[in-house]
Short mmCIF file of C-alpha atoms in Angstrom, two decimals:
data_model
loop_
_atom_site.label_atom_id
_atom_site.label_comp_id
_atom_site.label_asym_id
_atom_site.label_seq_id
_atom_site.Cartn_x
_atom_site.Cartn_y
_atom_site.Cartn_z
CA MET A 210 59.71 46.59 -45.95
CA SER A 211 60.25 43.80 -43.58
CA ASP A 212 63.64 42.74 -42.55
CA LEU A 213 62.86 39.34 -44.10
CA LYS A 214 61.58 40.92 -47.43
CA LYS A 215 64.91 42.87 -47.43
CA GLU A 216 66.88 39.52 -46.96
CA ALA A 217 64.97 37.81 -49.54
CA VAL A 218 65.71 40.38 -52.13
CA SER A 219 69.33 40.36 -51.39
CA LEU A 220 69.48 36.60 -51.78
CA HIS A 221 67.58 36.75 -55.05
CA THR A 222 69.96 39.40 -56.20
CA ALA A 223 73.02 37.43 -55.04
CA ALA A 224 71.47 34.24 -56.74
CA SER A 225 70.81 36.32 -60.12
CA GLY A 226 74.59 37.26 -60.06
CA LEU A 227 75.85 33.94 -59.51
CA ARG A 228 73.81 32.29 -62.10
CA ALA A 229 75.14 34.94 -64.59
CA LEU A 230 78.80 34.35 -63.75
CA GLY A 231 78.71 31.09 -66.29
CA HIS A 232 77.80 33.26 -69.07
CA HIS A 233 80.66 35.78 -68.18
CA THR A 234 83.23 32.65 -68.11
CA ALA A 235 82.25 30.86 -71.12
CA LYS A 236 84.27 32.60 -73.86
CA PRO A 237 87.35 33.16 -71.82
CA LEU A 238 86.94 29.57 -70.82
CA HIS A 239 86.71 28.28 -74.13
CA GLU A 240 89.68 30.48 -75.26
CA PHE A 241 91.83 29.32 -72.63
CA LYS A 242 90.91 25.15 -73.46
CA ALA A 243 91.90 26.27 -77.00
CA ALA A 244 95.20 27.79 -76.21
CA ALA A 245 96.05 24.58 -74.00
CA HIS A 246 96.72 23.33 -77.36
CA ASP A 247 98.32 25.55 -79.05
CA LEU A 248 101.51 26.35 -77.15
CA SER A 249 103.75 27.12 -79.57
CA ALA A 250 104.64 30.31 -77.73
CA LEU A 251 106.67 28.15 -75.80
CA GLY A 252 108.89 27.53 -78.78
CA ALA A 253 111.43 24.85 -79.07
CA LEU A 254 112.69 25.77 -75.45
CA GLY A 255 109.51 24.47 -74.04
CA SER A 256 109.60 21.26 -75.85
CA LEU A 257 113.15 20.71 -75.00
CA LEU A 258 112.11 21.03 -71.36
CA GLY A 259 109.30 18.89 -71.45
CA ALA A 260 107.17 21.84 -70.04
CA LYS A 261 104.60 21.70 -73.01
CA GLY A 262 102.96 18.63 -71.44
CA GLN A 263 102.85 19.60 -68.02
CA VAL A 264 101.41 23.57 -69.07
CA GLN A 265 99.01 21.66 -71.34
CA GLU A 266 97.97 19.39 -68.32
CA GLY A 267 97.94 22.12 -65.70
CA MET A 268 95.52 24.31 -68.17
CA THR A 269 93.35 21.29 -68.76
CA THR A 270 93.03 21.12 -64.94
CA LEU A 271 92.50 24.60 -64.64
CA ALA A 272 89.84 24.51 -67.16
CA LYS A 273 88.14 21.41 -65.32
CA LEU A 274 88.16 23.20 -61.97
CA THR A 275 86.60 26.24 -63.63
CA ALA A 276 83.81 24.40 -64.98
CA GLN A 277 83.21 22.68 -61.73
CA LEU A 278 83.45 25.96 -60.03
CA ASP A 279 80.45 26.93 -62.50
CA GLU A 280 78.33 23.97 -61.59
CA GLU A 281 79.11 24.83 -57.55
CA TRP A 282 77.95 28.42 -58.37
CA GLN A 283 74.75 27.13 -60.33
CA ALA A 284 73.66 25.17 -57.38
CA GLU A 285 74.31 27.84 -54.45
CA ALA A 286 72.51 30.37 -56.77
CA LYS A 287 69.57 27.62 -56.68
CA LEU A 288 69.69 27.31 -52.99
CA MET A 289 69.79 30.92 -52.67
CA GLY A 290 66.96 31.45 -54.61
CA GLU A 291 65.10 28.53 -52.78
CA VAL A 292 65.60 30.50 -49.69
CA SER A 293 64.94 33.58 -50.97
CA ASP A 294 61.23 32.18 -51.98
CA ALA A 295 61.08 30.73 -48.15
CA PHE A 296 61.54 34.33 -46.70
CA ASP A 297 59.11 35.58 -48.97
CA LEU A 298 56.27 33.21 -48.16
CA LEU A 299 57.58 33.54 -44.58
CA ASP A 300 56.83 37.32 -44.68
CA VAL A 301 53.56 36.73 -46.36
CA LEU A 302 52.52 34.46 -43.61
CA LEU A 303 53.64 36.36 -40.68
CA ALA A 304 52.09 39.55 -42.34
CA ALA A 305 48.61 37.53 -42.72
CA SER A 306 49.22 36.22 -38.72
CA ALA A 307 49.74 39.70 -37.77
CA ARG A 308 46.44 40.78 -39.50
CA ALA A 309 44.68 38.28 -38.45
CA LYS A 310 45.30 39.11 -35.02
CA LYS A 311 44.38 42.76 -35.13
CA GLY A 312 40.88 42.07 -36.85
#
C-alpha cells in the first residue's frame, strides 16, 4: 500500500470519527440545555445570590459553543474527506503513470 493510500485511509477514518461526534453529543447537549432552565438544585440560595440567571446564561453559552464546535467538526470532516479523495486520485494517477513508463 502506498504512502498516499495510507494517508487517504487515515484521513477518511478521522473524518468519519469527526462526523460521528455530533451523534454522540446530541443527547447530552439536549439534556444540558434542558437543565439550564431547571436549576432547582440551586434552591433559595441561588435565587438570593442572583446566581441562577448567571448559571443559566453560562449554560446557554456553553451549549451554543458546543453547537459551534459541532459545525466546525463537520466542516473539518468534509475537508479531510476531500483531501482523502484527492490522495486516492493522486495515488491512482501516479500508479497509472508508473505503469505507462514501464510499458
